């Protein structure tokens, strides 16, 4: 009973001390007092003072890092200094809040650049002087590490199915469809697996179209697509480039060995016709 009483008064105290904000017709009110204005265009929210002078913008970013891992954050920019933009975490009053409400809530509760006197320029400038570090969970950090490795390999697949890393031919695909295009997504469930070989025609691995699994020559297996609740993965139907990138991660020797190969040493006959 005593414990429940403490919890009740704790919640009550938070409720009584909480600032009540409201946004209606572009006007932001705090505890019933108009303090700022907000407008929206193409996913960018502009915060203005009551004289309608733009002070800063907030853009919501939601992007895929690798596989099914996504990152959501905001880009903050001062109107009088477009040169500098910083990336920050944002907060929402509830899981069902839209972007506008989250933008206002972050400005008031998270960044404290809107108070009962309006837009606090001093606090806004301080954020740019001492940029808060983003709080990424382990899964997101690992995804960015993986993405960094992928970007360094700079893998591309040309129109004949040849795989290049930083402009150097490193391998090729076989069992490609007649209508193959390097940017195509693989939607067909064929019983013939798409295979990958290095520049010396050594077997590297395969993509099993019926199970959406990658399997290396060494026996490693990775399912390139996993269903995400409430959101379809961008890799539901992977591109040939995505397959090459993941195989290269699963078999580090693939790209490492081919780094020693210089342009011109790969015979045209090694690429699929």
Coordinates of C-alpha atoms in Angstrom, one line a residue:
X1 CA 0.0 0.0 0.0
X2 CA 2.8 2.3 0.9
X3 CA 4.6 1.6 -2.4
X4 CA 1.5 2.3 -4.5
X5 CA 1.0 5.6 -2.6
X6 CA 4.5 6.7 -3.4
X7 CA 4.1 5.8 -7.1
X8 CA 0.7 7.7 -7.2
X9 CA 2.2 10.9 -5.8
X10 CA 5.2 10.6 -8.1
X11 CA 3.0 10.4 -11.2
X12 CA 0.8 13.2 -9.8
X13 CA 3.8 15.4 -9.2
X14 CA 5.1 14.9 -12.8
X15 CA 1.6 15.6 -14.1
X16 CA 1.2 18.8 -12.1
X17 CA 4.7 20.1 -13.1
X18 CA 4.4 19.2 -16.7
X19 CA 4.0 22.0 -19.2
X20 CA 0.9 21.8 -21.3
X21 CA 1.7 22.6 -25.0
X22 CA -0.7 22.8 -27.9
X23 CA -0.3 23.5 -31.6
X24 CA -3.3 24.8 -33.5
X25 CA -3.3 26.4 -36.9
X26 CA 0.5 26.8 -36.8
X27 CA 0.6 28.5 -33.4
X28 CA 2.4 26.9 -30.5
X29 CA 1.0 27.5 -27.1
X30 CA 2.6 26.7 -23.8
X31 CA 0.4 26.7 -20.7
X32 CA -2.2 28.6 -22.7
X33 CA 0.3 31.3 -23.9
X34 CA 1.3 31.8 -27.5
X35 CA 5.0 31.4 -27.7
X36 CA 6.0 30.5 -31.3
X37 CA 4.7 29.5 -34.7
X38 CA 5.5 26.4 -36.9
X39 CA 5.1 25.7 -40.7
X40 CA 5.8 22.6 -42.7
X41 CA 6.9 22.0 -46.2
X42 CA 8.3 18.8 -47.7
X43 CA 9.0 17.1 -44.3
X44 CA 10.9 20.2 -43.0
X45 CA 9.4 22.0 -40.1
X46 CA 10.3 25.7 -39.7
X47 CA 9.9 27.4 -36.3
X48 CA 9.2 31.1 -36.3
X49 CA 8.8 33.7 -33.5
X50 CA 5.4 35.4 -33.1
X51 CA 6.5 38.1 -35.6
X52 CA 6.8 35.2 -38.1
X53 CA 10.6 35.5 -38.3
X54 CA 12.1 32.1 -39.1
X55 CA 14.5 30.9 -36.4
X56 CA 15.4 27.3 -37.1
X57 CA 14.3 24.2 -39.0
X58 CA 13.8 20.6 -38.1
X59 CA 13.8 17.8 -40.6
X60 CA 12.8 14.2 -39.8
X61 CA 15.0 11.5 -41.3
X62 CA 14.2 7.8 -41.4
X63 CA 16.6 5.7 -43.4
X64 CA 17.6 2.1 -43.9
X65 CA 21.2 1.4 -42.6
X66 CA 21.6 -2.2 -43.6
X67 CA 19.2 -5.2 -43.9
X68 CA 16.1 -4.4 -41.7
X69 CA 17.8 -2.0 -39.4
X70 CA 16.6 1.6 -39.7
X71 CA 17.6 4.9 -38.0
X72 CA 15.3 7.8 -37.2
X73 CA 16.6 11.2 -36.1
X74 CA 16.3 14.9 -36.9
X75 CA 18.5 17.4 -38.7
X76 CA 18.5 20.8 -36.9
X77 CA 19.5 24.0 -38.8
X78 CA 19.5 27.6 -37.8
X79 CA 18.0 29.8 -40.4
X80 CA 20.7 32.5 -40.2
X81 CA 23.4 29.8 -40.6
X82 CA 22.4 27.4 -43.3
X83 CA 26.0 26.2 -43.5
X84 CA 25.8 24.1 -40.3
X85 CA 23.4 21.3 -39.8
X86 CA 23.5 18.9 -36.8
X87 CA 21.9 15.5 -36.3
X88 CA 20.1 14.8 -33.1
X89 CA 17.7 12.3 -31.4
X90 CA 14.1 13.4 -31.0
X91 CA 11.4 12.5 -28.5
X92 CA 7.7 12.1 -28.8
X93 CA 4.9 12.5 -26.2
X94 CA 3.5 9.2 -27.3
X95 CA 4.1 6.3 -29.7
X96 CA 1.2 7.6 -31.9
X97 CA 2.4 11.2 -32.2
X98 CA 2.9 12.7 -35.6
X99 CA 6.0 14.5 -36.8
X100 CA 4.7 18.0 -36.0
X101 CA 3.8 17.1 -32.4
X102 CA 7.2 15.4 -32.0
X103 CA 9.0 18.4 -33.4
X104 CA 7.3 20.7 -30.9
X105 CA 7.7 18.3 -28.0
X106 CA 11.4 17.9 -28.8
X107 CA 11.9 21.7 -29.0
X108 CA 10.2 22.2 -25.6
X109 CA 11.1 19.1 -23.6
X110 CA 14.2 17.7 -25.3
X111 CA 16.2 20.6 -26.5
X112 CA 14.6 23.3 -24.4
X113 CA 14.7 25.9 -27.2
X114 CA 11.1 26.9 -26.7
X115 CA 9.9 28.2 -23.3
X116 CA 7.2 30.4 -21.9
X117 CA 9.0 33.5 -23.3
X118 CA 9.2 32.1 -26.9
X119 CA 12.2 30.7 -28.8
X120 CA 15.3 30.7 -26.6
X121 CA 18.1 31.8 -29.0
X122 CA 20.7 31.4 -26.3
X123 CA 19.8 27.7 -25.8
X124 CA 19.6 27.2 -29.5
X125 CA 23.2 28.5 -30.0
X126 CA 24.4 26.4 -27.1
X127 CA 23.2 23.2 -28.8
X128 CA 25.3 24.1 -31.9
X129 CA 28.4 24.9 -29.7
X130 CA 28.1 21.7 -27.7
X131 CA 26.3 19.2 -29.9
X132 CA 24.6 16.5 -27.8
X133 CA 25.7 13.0 -28.7
X134 CA 23.2 10.7 -30.2
X135 CA 22.1 7.7 -28.1
X136 CA 22.2 4.7 -30.4
X137 CA 21.4 1.2 -29.3
X138 CA 23.8 -1.7 -29.9
X139 CA 21.9 -3.0 -32.9
X140 CA 22.0 0.4 -34.6
X141 CA 25.7 0.9 -33.8
X142 CA 26.5 -2.5 -35.3
X143 CA 24.5 -1.7 -38.4
X144 CA 26.5 1.5 -39.0
X145 CA 29.7 -0.5 -38.5
X146 CA 28.5 -2.9 -41.2
X147 CA 27.4 -0.1 -43.5
X148 CA 30.9 1.5 -43.1
X149 CA 32.5 -1.7 -44.3
X150 CA 30.1 -2.0 -47.2
X151 CA 30.7 1.6 -48.3
X152 CA 34.5 1.1 -48.3
X153 CA 34.1 -1.8 -50.7
X154 CA 32.1 0.4 -53.0
X155 CA 30.6 -2.6 -54.8
X156 CA 28.8 -2.3 -58.1
X157 CA 27.3 -4.8 -60.6
X158 CA 27.4 -3.9 -64.3
X159 CA 25.0 -4.7 -67.0
X160 CA 26.5 -8.1 -67.8
X161 CA 26.5 -9.3 -64.1
X162 CA 30.2 -8.5 -63.4
X163 CA 31.0 -7.4 -59.8
X164 CA 33.3 -4.5 -59.3
X165 CA 34.9 -3.2 -56.1
X166 CA 36.2 0.4 -56.3
X167 CA 36.2 0.0 -60.0
X168 CA 38.2 -3.2 -60.1
X169 CA 36.5 -6.4 -61.4
X170 CA 36.3 -8.9 -58.5
X171 CA 33.8 -11.5 -59.7
X172 CA 30.6 -12.2 -61.5
X173 CA 27.1 -13.8 -61.2
X174 CA 25.8 -16.8 -63.2
X175 CA 22.4 -18.2 -63.8
X176 CA 21.1 -14.7 -64.5
X177 CA 17.6 -14.2 -66.1
X178 CA 17.5 -13.2 -69.8
X179 CA 16.0 -9.8 -68.8
X180 CA 18.8 -9.1 -66.2
X181 CA 19.4 -5.6 -65.2
X182 CA 22.1 -4.6 -62.7
X183 CA 19.6 -2.5 -60.6
X184 CA 16.8 -5.1 -60.8
X185 CA 15.4 -6.7 -57.7
X186 CA 15.2 -10.5 -57.6
X187 CA 11.5 -11.4 -57.4
X188 CA 11.4 -14.8 -59.2
X189 CA 11.4 -17.9 -57.1
X190 CA 13.4 -20.0 -59.5
X191 CA 14.7 -23.5 -58.6
X192 CA 18.0 -22.5 -60.2
X193 CA 20.1 -20.6 -57.6
X194 CA 22.0 -17.5 -58.6
X195 CA 25.7 -18.2 -58.1
X196 CA 28.6 -16.0 -57.5
X197 CA 32.3 -16.6 -58.6
X198 CA 35.4 -14.5 -58.0
X199 CA 37.5 -13.0 -60.8
X200 CA 39.5 -16.3 -61.1
X201 CA 36.2 -18.3 -61.5
X202 CA 36.4 -19.7 -58.0
X203 CA 33.0 -20.4 -56.5
X204 CA 32.1 -17.9 -53.7
X205 CA 28.5 -18.5 -52.9
X206 CA 24.8 -18.6 -54.0
X207 CA 21.5 -16.9 -53.5
X208 CA 18.7 -19.4 -53.0
X209 CA 15.6 -17.7 -54.5
X210 CA 13.1 -20.0 -52.9
X211 CA 14.2 -19.2 -49.3
X212 CA 15.9 -15.8 -49.7
X213 CA 19.0 -17.2 -48.2
X214 CA 22.7 -16.6 -49.0
X215 CA 25.1 -19.5 -48.6
X216 CA 28.8 -19.2 -49.0
X217 CA 31.2 -21.8 -50.3
X218 CA 32.4 -22.2 -46.7
X219 CA 28.9 -23.1 -45.5
X220 CA 27.8 -19.8 -43.9
X221 CA 24.1 -19.0 -44.2
X222 CA 22.3 -15.6 -44.0
X223 CA 18.6 -14.8 -44.6
X224 CA 18.7 -11.5 -46.4
X225 CA 15.1 -10.8 -45.7
X226 CA 13.3 -10.9 -42.3
X227 CA 9.7 -9.6 -41.9
X228 CA 9.5 -6.5 -39.7
X229 CA 6.3 -5.8 -37.8
X230 CA 4.4 -2.9 -39.3
X231 CA 6.9 -2.1 -42.0
X232 CA 8.1 -3.9 -45.1
X233 CA 11.8 -4.4 -45.4
X234 CA 13.6 -2.6 -48.3
X235 CA 15.4 -5.9 -48.9
X236 CA 12.3 -8.0 -49.3
X237 CA 13.4 -8.4 -52.9
X238 CA 17.1 -7.8 -52.8
X239 CA 19.2 -6.3 -55.7
X240 CA 22.2 -8.1 -57.1
X241 CA 24.3 -5.4 -55.5
X242 CA 22.9 -6.2 -52.1
X243 CA 23.6 -9.9 -52.5
X244 CA 27.2 -9.1 -53.6
X245 CA 27.7 -6.8 -50.6
X246 CA 26.4 -9.4 -48.1
X247 CA 28.4 -12.3 -49.6
X248 CA 31.5 -10.0 -49.3
X249 CA 30.8 -9.5 -45.6
X250 CA 30.3 -13.2 -45.0
X251 CA 33.5 -14.1 -46.8
X252 CA 36.1 -11.4 -46.1
X253 CA 38.7 -13.1 -48.3
X254 CA 36.5 -12.5 -51.3
X255 CA 37.2 -8.8 -51.6
X256 CA 40.5 -9.0 -49.7
X257 CA 42.0 -11.4 -52.2
X258 CA 40.7 -9.4 -55.2
X259 CA 42.2 -6.2 -53.9
X260 CA 45.5 -7.4 -55.2
X261 CA 44.1 -7.8 -58.7
X262 CA 44.6 -4.7 -60.9
X263 CA 42.4 -3.4 -63.6
X264 CA 42.9 -5.3 -66.9
X265 CA 43.9 -8.7 -65.4
X266 CA 40.4 -10.1 -65.5
X267 CA 39.7 -11.7 -68.8
X268 CA 36.4 -10.8 -70.5
X269 CA 35.6 -14.5 -70.8
X270 CA 35.3 -14.8 -67.0
X271 CA 32.3 -12.6 -67.0
X272 CA 28.9 -14.1 -68.0
X273 CA 27.9 -13.5 -71.6

